[in-house]
Short mmCIF file of C-alpha atoms and ligand atoms in Angstrom, two decimals:
data_model
loop_
_atom_site.label_atom_id
_atom_site.label_comp_id
_atom_site.label_asym_id
_atom_site.label_seq_id
_atom_site.Cartn_x
_atom_site.Cartn_y
_atom_site.Cartn_z
CA MET A 5 84.06 75.69 135.02
CA ARG A 6 83.06 77.32 138.08
CA ILE A 7 84.41 80.88 138.68
CA GLU A 8 84.31 83.40 141.40
CA MET A 9 81.95 85.98 140.59
CA PRO A 10 83.72 89.68 140.83
CA LYS A 11 82.51 91.20 143.87
CA TYR A 12 84.13 94.48 142.99
CA MET A 13 84.63 96.63 139.44
CA GLU A 14 86.14 99.95 138.68
CA ARG A 15 84.25 102.26 136.47
CA LEU A 16 86.38 104.16 134.61
CA GLY A 17 84.61 105.96 131.65
CA ALA A 18 83.62 103.63 129.40
CA LEU A 19 85.97 100.77 131.19
CA LYS A 20 84.82 98.42 133.47
CA ILE A 21 87.53 96.62 135.17
CA TYR A 22 86.78 93.64 137.07
CA GLU A 23 88.74 92.55 140.10
CA LEU A 24 90.65 89.37 140.21
CA GLN A 25 88.72 86.11 139.99
CA LYS A 26 89.65 82.93 140.87
CA VAL A 27 88.87 79.52 138.97
CA LEU A 28 86.97 77.48 141.78
CA GLU A 29 86.44 74.34 139.56
CA LEU A 30 88.08 73.52 136.32
CA SER A 31 84.90 71.31 135.56
CA GLY A 32 81.95 72.81 137.58
CA GLY A 33 78.71 70.73 135.98
CA LYS A 34 76.34 70.53 133.47
CA SER A 35 74.29 73.46 134.00
CA SER A 36 75.47 77.14 133.65
CA GLY A 37 74.53 80.10 135.05
CA VAL A 38 74.28 81.90 138.95
CA LYS A 39 70.70 81.24 139.65
CA GLY A 40 69.57 78.64 142.09
CA ASP A 41 73.62 77.65 142.21
CA VAL A 42 76.18 78.50 144.55
CA PRO A 43 75.90 82.26 145.72
CA GLY A 44 79.25 84.25 144.84
CA THR A 45 80.19 81.86 141.78
CA ILE A 46 79.38 81.43 138.29
CA ASN A 47 79.30 78.05 136.51
CA ILE A 48 79.68 77.56 133.01
CA SER A 49 79.00 74.36 131.32
CA SER A 50 81.37 72.63 129.08
CA VAL A 51 78.68 72.73 126.27
CA ASP A 52 78.73 76.60 126.66
CA LEU A 53 82.34 76.89 126.65
CA GLU A 54 82.88 74.75 123.74
CA GLU A 55 80.41 76.81 121.88
CA ILE A 56 82.16 80.09 122.37
CA ILE A 57 85.60 77.86 121.85
CA SER A 58 83.96 77.00 118.16
CA ASP A 59 84.26 80.76 117.40
CA MET A 60 87.49 81.40 118.33
CA THR A 61 91.13 81.77 117.15
CA ILE A 62 94.09 81.09 119.05
CA ILE A 63 97.41 82.68 117.84
CA ILE A 64 100.52 80.85 119.20
CA PRO A 65 103.62 83.11 118.77
CA VAL A 66 106.94 80.97 118.69
CA LYS A 67 110.39 81.79 118.68
CA ASP A 68 112.63 79.11 118.79
CA GLU A 69 111.13 76.85 121.16
CA ASN A 70 111.82 73.16 121.98
CA PRO A 71 109.03 71.51 119.31
CA LYS A 72 108.07 68.95 121.80
CA VAL A 73 106.91 71.47 124.16
CA LEU A 74 105.02 72.96 121.24
CA GLU A 75 103.57 69.70 120.61
CA GLY A 76 102.11 69.62 123.86
CA VAL A 77 100.89 73.17 123.86
CA LEU A 78 98.89 72.17 120.74
CA SER A 79 97.33 69.29 121.99
CA GLY A 80 96.14 71.35 125.19
CA ILE A 81 94.39 73.71 122.83
CA PRO A 82 90.58 72.75 122.88
CA HIS A 83 89.43 70.83 119.50
CA ASP A 84 87.13 73.18 118.15
CA ALA A 85 89.51 76.34 118.00
CA LEU A 86 91.29 77.56 114.94
CA LEU A 87 95.10 77.27 115.26
CA VAL A 88 97.51 80.36 113.95
CA ILE A 89 101.22 79.74 114.50
CA VAL A 90 103.32 82.60 113.84
CA SER A 91 106.76 81.80 114.18
CA ASN A 92 109.68 83.89 114.13
CA SER A 93 112.36 81.02 114.60
CA ARG A 94 115.87 81.04 113.17
CA ARG A 95 116.24 79.26 109.67
CA GLU A 96 119.78 78.85 109.64
CA PRO A 97 122.13 77.34 110.29
CA ILE A 98 119.14 74.53 110.94
CA ASP A 99 115.81 75.57 109.60
CA ARG A 100 113.42 75.39 113.13
CA TYR A 101 110.97 76.73 110.90
CA ARG A 102 110.75 73.46 108.91
CA ILE A 103 111.21 71.36 112.16
CA GLU A 104 108.10 73.24 113.83
CA LEU A 105 106.20 73.04 110.67
CA ASP A 106 106.80 68.75 110.89
CA THR A 107 105.83 69.06 114.40
CA VAL A 108 102.32 70.54 113.51
CA PHE A 109 102.06 68.55 110.19
CA GLN A 110 102.09 65.34 112.26
CA PHE A 111 99.62 66.75 114.70
CA TYR A 112 97.10 67.71 111.77
CA ARG A 113 97.41 64.08 110.63
CA LEU A 114 96.46 62.63 113.68
CA THR A 115 93.98 64.83 114.91
CA HIS A 116 92.74 66.79 111.73
CA ARG A 117 92.74 70.31 113.11
CA PRO A 118 92.88 72.91 110.98
CA PHE A 119 95.83 75.31 111.05
CA LEU A 120 97.65 78.23 109.39
CA MET A 121 101.14 78.82 109.88
CA ILE A 122 103.26 81.54 108.68
CA HIS A 123 107.01 82.82 109.44
CA GLN A 124 107.19 86.40 110.63
CA ARG A 125 109.99 87.46 108.30
CA ASP A 126 108.54 86.29 105.15
CA LEU A 127 109.07 88.64 102.43
CA ALA A 128 105.54 88.46 101.48
CA TRP A 129 104.48 90.48 104.34
CA SER A 130 106.00 93.55 102.43
CA ASP A 131 103.70 93.92 99.87
CA ALA A 132 100.69 92.03 101.77
CA LEU A 133 100.76 94.83 104.30
CA THR A 134 101.56 97.68 102.28
CA GLU A 135 98.55 97.01 100.15
CA ALA A 136 96.18 96.03 103.07
CA GLY A 137 97.07 99.94 104.51
CA TYR A 138 99.20 98.28 107.59
CA PRO A 139 102.49 98.85 106.62
CA TYR A 140 103.80 99.96 110.17
CA LEU A 141 104.98 96.57 111.14
CA LEU A 142 107.78 96.74 108.32
CA GLY A 143 110.97 98.12 109.31
CA GLU A 144 113.57 99.85 107.17
CA ASP A 145 114.90 96.60 105.24
CA GLY A 146 110.80 96.32 104.33
CA ILE A 147 110.75 93.22 106.25
CA VAL A 148 108.42 92.98 109.47
CA ARG A 149 110.57 93.79 112.85
CA ASN A 150 111.74 91.22 115.06
CA GLY A 151 109.81 91.21 118.04
CA LYS A 152 107.01 89.34 120.11
CA GLY A 153 104.13 92.20 119.85
CA GLU A 154 104.93 92.41 116.16
CA GLY A 155 104.05 88.41 115.72
CA MET A 156 100.81 88.95 117.64
CA VAL A 157 99.79 91.65 115.57
CA LEU A 158 100.17 89.74 112.44
CA GLY A 159 98.44 86.60 114.23
CA LEU A 160 95.42 89.22 114.65
CA LEU A 161 95.63 90.73 111.10
CA ILE A 162 95.20 86.94 110.01
CA SER A 163 92.50 86.19 112.91
CA LYS A 164 90.41 89.23 111.37
CA TYR A 165 90.91 87.71 107.97
CA LEU A 166 89.57 84.37 109.22
CA GLY A 167 86.46 86.29 110.83
CA ARG A 168 86.23 84.09 114.07
CA LYS A 169 84.34 86.38 116.74
CA TYR A 170 87.08 85.65 119.59
CA VAL A 171 90.97 85.48 119.45
CA GLY A 172 93.34 84.49 122.14
CA PHE A 173 96.71 84.44 122.59
CA ILE A 174 98.41 80.90 124.08
CA ASP A 175 102.43 80.87 124.53
CA SER A 176 104.28 78.29 122.76
CA ASP A 177 106.64 77.63 125.63
CA ASN A 178 104.30 76.21 128.40
CA TYR A 179 105.30 72.55 129.58
CA ILE A 180 101.76 72.00 130.63
CA PRO A 181 98.92 70.96 128.29
CA GLY A 182 96.38 71.14 131.00
CA ALA A 183 97.51 74.89 131.59
CA VAL A 184 97.04 75.72 127.99
CA ASN A 185 93.73 74.21 128.35
CA GLU A 186 92.15 75.89 130.98
CA TYR A 187 93.67 79.04 129.79
CA VAL A 188 91.31 78.57 126.85
CA ASN A 189 88.29 78.05 128.83
CA ILE A 190 89.30 80.67 131.23
CA TYR A 191 88.92 82.94 128.15
CA ALA A 192 85.43 81.08 126.86
CA ALA A 193 84.32 81.83 130.31
CA GLY A 194 85.07 85.28 130.18
CA PHE A 195 83.29 85.98 127.02
CA TYR A 196 80.09 84.14 128.44
CA MET A 197 80.14 86.29 131.49
CA SER A 198 80.82 89.72 129.44
CA LYS A 199 77.89 91.92 128.13
CA SER A 200 79.76 93.86 125.51
CA PRO A 201 81.02 93.13 122.09
CA TYR A 202 84.19 94.83 123.39
CA THR A 203 85.36 92.25 125.74
CA MET A 204 89.16 91.91 126.82
CA VAL A 205 90.01 88.45 129.28
CA ARG A 206 93.55 88.68 130.79
CA ILE A 207 95.42 85.41 132.81
CA LYS A 208 96.82 86.23 135.95
CA TRP A 209 99.34 83.28 136.40
CA PRO A 210 98.92 81.74 140.20
CA TYR A 211 102.55 80.87 140.55
CA LYS A 212 105.55 80.69 138.48
CA THR A 213 106.91 77.63 139.07
CA LYS A 214 110.72 76.54 139.28
CA PHE A 215 112.74 73.62 139.92
CA VAL A 216 114.60 73.99 143.12
CA GLY A 217 116.83 71.14 144.36
CA LYS A 218 114.58 68.49 144.38
CA ARG A 219 111.20 70.19 144.72
CA PHE A 220 108.83 72.32 143.06
CA TYR A 221 108.65 75.72 144.13
CA PHE A 222 105.83 78.03 143.34
CA ARG A 223 106.77 81.64 143.42
CA ARG A 224 103.59 84.03 143.74
CA ARG A 225 104.54 86.58 141.63
CA GLY A 226 106.86 87.74 138.34
CA ARG A 227 109.43 90.50 138.77
CA VAL A 228 108.63 92.10 136.07
CA SER A 229 104.64 92.24 136.18
CA GLU A 230 104.60 93.18 140.19
CA ILE A 231 106.43 96.36 139.02
CA THR A 232 104.48 96.98 135.91
CA ASN A 233 101.13 96.49 137.94
CA LYS A 234 102.45 99.12 140.63
CA PHE A 235 103.01 101.79 137.99
CA MET A 236 100.07 100.84 136.17
CA ASN A 237 97.61 101.21 138.97
CA LEU A 238 99.33 104.68 139.73
CA LEU A 239 98.26 105.36 136.31
CA VAL A 240 94.68 104.77 136.88
CA ALA A 241 94.88 106.74 140.07
CA ARG A 242 96.04 109.73 138.21
CA ILE A 243 92.45 109.89 136.32
CA THR A 244 90.39 108.71 139.47
CA LYS A 245 92.61 110.51 142.09
CA PHE A 246 91.78 107.38 144.63
CA GLU A 247 94.88 105.10 144.50
CA THR A 248 93.84 101.34 143.64
CA ASP A 249 95.41 97.81 143.08
CA ILE A 250 92.78 96.73 140.87
CA ILE A 251 95.18 95.83 137.67
CA LYS A 252 96.74 92.64 138.23
CA THR A 253 97.38 91.68 134.71
CA SER A 254 99.60 94.32 133.34
CA ASN A 255 101.90 91.81 131.42
CA ALA A 256 99.30 89.03 130.64
CA GLY A 257 100.71 87.43 127.47
CA GLU A 258 97.95 84.99 127.78
CA HIS A 259 94.89 87.19 126.72
CA ALA A 260 92.01 87.40 124.70
CA MET A 261 89.73 89.69 122.92
CA THR A 262 86.56 89.95 120.84
CA LEU A 263 87.47 90.61 117.24
CA GLU A 264 85.68 93.95 117.39
CA LEU A 265 88.07 94.91 120.27
CA VAL A 266 91.21 93.84 118.31
CA ASP A 267 90.00 96.41 115.88
CA ARG A 268 89.58 99.57 118.57
CA ILE A 269 93.03 99.18 120.45
CA GLY A 270 96.44 100.05 119.65
CA TYR A 271 99.51 97.53 120.18
CA SER A 272 103.57 97.97 120.24
CA SER A 273 106.45 96.57 120.03
CA GLY A 274 108.18 93.39 121.65
CA PHE A 275 107.59 92.80 125.29
CA SER A 276 105.92 96.07 125.65
CA ILE A 277 102.42 94.84 123.90
CA GLU A 278 101.03 93.55 126.94
CA PRO A 279 101.20 96.89 129.05
CA TYR A 280 100.50 99.14 126.29
CA GLN A 281 97.11 97.36 125.55
CA ILE A 282 96.17 98.47 128.64
CA VAL A 283 97.85 102.15 128.69
CA TYR A 284 95.98 102.82 125.41
CA MET A 285 92.52 101.78 126.92
CA LEU A 286 93.26 104.10 129.55
CA GLU A 287 93.83 106.91 127.12
CA GLU A 288 91.41 106.07 124.66
CA TYR A 289 88.20 105.02 126.96
CA THR A 290 88.10 106.62 129.85
CA GLY A 291 86.67 110.24 128.62
CA ILE A 292 89.97 112.11 129.27
CA LYS A 293 90.04 112.58 125.19
CA THR A 294 87.64 114.32 123.27
CA PRO A 295 86.00 113.58 120.75
CA PRO A 296 86.34 109.97 121.29
CA GLN A 297 87.71 108.05 118.28
CA PHE A 298 85.16 105.22 118.73
CA ARG A 299 81.91 106.32 119.98
CA GLU A 300 80.43 102.90 119.82
CA VAL A 301 83.20 101.66 122.72
CA TYR A 302 81.23 104.25 124.71
CA GLU A 303 78.08 102.99 123.94
CA LYS A 304 78.31 99.38 124.89
CA GLY A 305 81.19 99.73 127.53
CA LEU A 306 84.40 97.60 127.16
CA GLU A 307 84.78 95.13 129.86
CA ILE A 308 88.27 93.72 131.27
CA TYR A 309 88.26 90.56 133.15
CA GLN A 310 91.49 89.15 135.03
CA ILE A 311 91.25 85.54 136.07
CA GLU A 312 93.18 83.15 137.68
CA PRO A 313 93.78 79.62 136.77
CA ARG A 314 94.12 76.37 138.60
CA ASN A 315 97.13 75.24 136.99
CA PRO A 316 100.63 76.35 137.84
CA HIS A 317 102.65 78.06 134.81
CA ILE A 318 105.94 76.36 133.83
CA HIS A 319 107.25 77.98 131.28
CA GLU A 320 110.87 77.81 129.62
CA GLU A 321 113.18 79.55 131.89
CA ARG A 322 115.28 81.90 130.24
CA ASP A 323 118.62 83.46 131.41
CA GLU A 324 117.98 86.35 133.85
CA SER A 325 120.02 89.04 131.56
CA HIS A 326 116.89 90.14 129.79
CA ILE A 327 114.96 91.05 132.98
CA PRO A 328 116.15 94.64 132.86
CA GLU A 329 115.51 95.12 129.18
CA MET A 330 112.00 93.75 129.98
CA MET A 331 111.26 96.01 132.45
CA LYS A 332 112.36 98.89 130.60
CA HIS A 333 110.05 98.02 127.72
CA SER A 334 107.49 97.52 129.78
CA LEU A 335 107.37 100.62 132.15
CA SER A 336 108.13 102.63 128.81
CA THR A 337 104.41 102.73 127.91
CA ILE A 338 103.54 104.02 131.19
CA TYR A 339 106.34 106.83 131.38
CA HIS A 340 105.22 107.96 127.89
CA SER A 341 101.55 108.18 128.32
CA VAL A 342 99.94 111.38 128.18
CA LEU A 343 98.34 110.41 131.38
CA ALA A 344 101.75 110.15 133.04
CA ASP A 345 102.76 113.21 135.22
CA GLU A 346 106.18 114.04 136.53
CA SER A 347 106.09 112.49 139.67
CA ILE A 348 105.17 109.30 137.84
CA LYS A 349 107.58 109.64 135.57
CA THR A 350 110.23 110.35 138.12
CA LEU A 351 109.22 107.41 140.07
CA ILE A 352 109.76 105.08 136.90
CA GLU A 353 112.82 106.68 136.28
CA ARG A 354 113.94 105.76 140.33
CA GLU A 355 112.95 102.30 139.99
CA LEU A 356 114.45 101.53 136.71
CA ILE A 357 117.98 102.98 137.81
CA SER A 358 117.77 101.01 141.13
CA ARG A 359 117.26 97.93 139.35
CA GLY A 360 120.42 98.44 136.72
CA ALA A 361 117.73 98.94 133.81
CA LEU A 362 118.87 102.40 133.17
CA LYS A 363 121.71 104.75 133.65
CA PRO A 364 121.39 107.97 135.47
CA GLY A 365 120.70 110.55 132.89
CA GLU A 366 119.75 108.05 130.16
CA LYS A 367 116.63 108.57 128.34
CA ILE A 368 113.96 105.81 128.66
CA PRO A 369 112.77 105.22 124.66
CA ARG A 370 109.31 105.72 123.52
CA PRO A 371 107.80 102.41 122.78
CA LYS A 372 107.26 101.96 119.26
CA THR A 373 103.56 101.74 118.88
CA TYR A 374 100.89 100.54 115.95
CA PRO A 375 97.45 101.95 115.57
CA PRO A 376 94.21 99.85 115.64
CA LEU A 377 93.68 97.03 112.90
CA ILE A 378 89.92 98.76 112.18
CA LYS A 379 90.89 100.42 108.69
CA THR A 380 93.29 97.44 107.13
CA SER A 381 91.96 95.46 104.41
CA THR A 382 92.84 92.04 105.44
CA ASN A 383 91.27 90.53 102.25
CA LYS A 384 93.85 91.93 99.86
CA MET A 385 96.72 90.99 102.73
CA PHE A 386 95.66 87.51 102.44
CA LYS A 387 95.28 87.57 98.63
CA THR A 388 98.94 88.60 98.54
CA LEU A 389 100.08 86.02 100.88
CA GLU A 390 98.47 83.44 99.22
CA GLU A 391 100.35 84.23 95.94
CA SER A 392 103.40 84.80 97.02
CA ALA A 393 104.41 83.95 100.57
CA GLU A 394 107.05 81.04 100.90
CA THR A 395 106.43 80.11 104.32
CA LEU A 396 102.20 80.27 104.40
CA ILE A 397 100.85 76.63 105.21
CA ILE A 398 97.07 76.10 105.68
CA ARG A 399 95.51 72.77 106.34
CA GLY A 400 91.98 71.95 106.99
CA PHE A 401 89.87 74.91 105.78
N1 LIG B 516 106.51 85.22 116.79
C1 LIG B 516 106.90 85.46 117.47
N2 LIG B 516 107.04 84.85 118.65
C2 LIG B 516 107.75 85.31 119.86
C3 LIG B 516 109.03 86.37 119.66
N3 LIG B 516 109.61 86.65 120.88
C4 LIG B 516 109.20 85.35 121.65
N4 LIG B 516 108.08 84.96 120.88
C5 LIG B 516 107.27 83.95 121.67
O1 LIG B 516 106.44 84.28 122.71
C6 LIG B 516 106.02 83.72 123.91
C7 LIG B 516 106.57 84.33 124.92
O2 LIG B 516 107.90 84.56 124.80
P1 LIG B 516 108.70 84.63 126.09
O3 LIG B 516 110.21 84.84 125.73
O4 LIG B 516 108.39 83.35 126.87
O5 LIG B 516 108.33 85.42 127.14
P2 LIG B 516 108.05 85.64 128.93
O6 LIG B 516 107.23 84.13 129.10
O7 LIG B 516 106.75 86.62 128.98
O8 LIG B 516 108.84 85.48 129.67
C8 LIG B 516 106.81 82.31 123.72
O9 LIG B 516 105.90 81.32 123.10
C9 LIG B 516 107.60 82.89 122.47
O10 LIG B 516 108.17 81.82 121.85
C10 LIG B 516 109.02 86.77 118.27
O11 LIG B 516 109.84 87.79 118.38
N5 LIG B 516 108.19 86.69 117.40
MG1 LIG B 517 107.37 82.26 128.67
#
């Protein structure tokens, strides 16, 4: 895979945020590296990509998706990545989890891909998370809360137990297996470029593709992400005092991290999780908080790559009604940041009101946040799950 070298990077304390890099060739040839090659680009050979992917867990969050689409997604994930599927699908009146499981089993029979699958609302999580010292995801009823963020954190806890060095997310509603394949290769390319054990790679979809009339329409920007990026960059400017547009991936559901970083950032509920990760890193790793919680990250630095794939993004188009709600959750992470001043707060309120996502006078709810995973004993957690989880299925490892 050949990628543009980033020409520009913003450095904030321990953070290095690279400008957007484009994929130039899906497959760039046998030899890796920059020397003697095309200036301004870096090539990573498929052998080097596969080496990294064989030390990677891929988490797939699922909620009521079409099993055929899920099957396509599985087929796109490179062979040596470990599959962890966390589903929050309805179990009544039809048990959709069972149907998904059948799809995954069939895929396993035909490919022998090791996988682990579990339901987000499995009652065993209650004891498992409590014993592990991470009860935060449990609601008042003692069951894990609904929400994409919650499902993702469960996936991360399992990945921490499994111990592979890299962890990536792939949505289960992607219609193009080739795009899925490219995303995972991009994660590996980012890790190849990075020099730090604390690295995050975020995907910037080039187009959100819609079918309009008789042809595709390639929309350049998503509504929510455009607005979140604008405010996220204003938040960065509160630290540097220079306005910037460096952040292009505030809502990147498709992203990957080193396990070392998974342990050292915070998470949040539902669809606020992706922007919150950036807010957390800005609060924790730009030097404004003393003493720092994780000194080692300051020693080694934390690198954030943002990479734009070649494949268009064609995913399940849901009805538009949830967009204002998503926008509110997304911006609430910035609004409630310690870095946000009154002027940014006022701008966010105005934006949400003008888009019908907030009524005048209404308060923006604080996002529900979850601490880093570093102190969690995932061995204890996993033992309990193995003993009593009704929905846990493991095959091939
Ligand atoms: N485990 C889990 N997955 C979820 C939940 N909500 C959504 N997902 C999955 O998360 C991914 C992204 O959700 P989607 O609704 O497509 O969001 P969008 O693509 O960001 O608009 C999809 O694969 C969903 O199936 C949830 O509550 N739990
Ligand atoms: Mg989607």
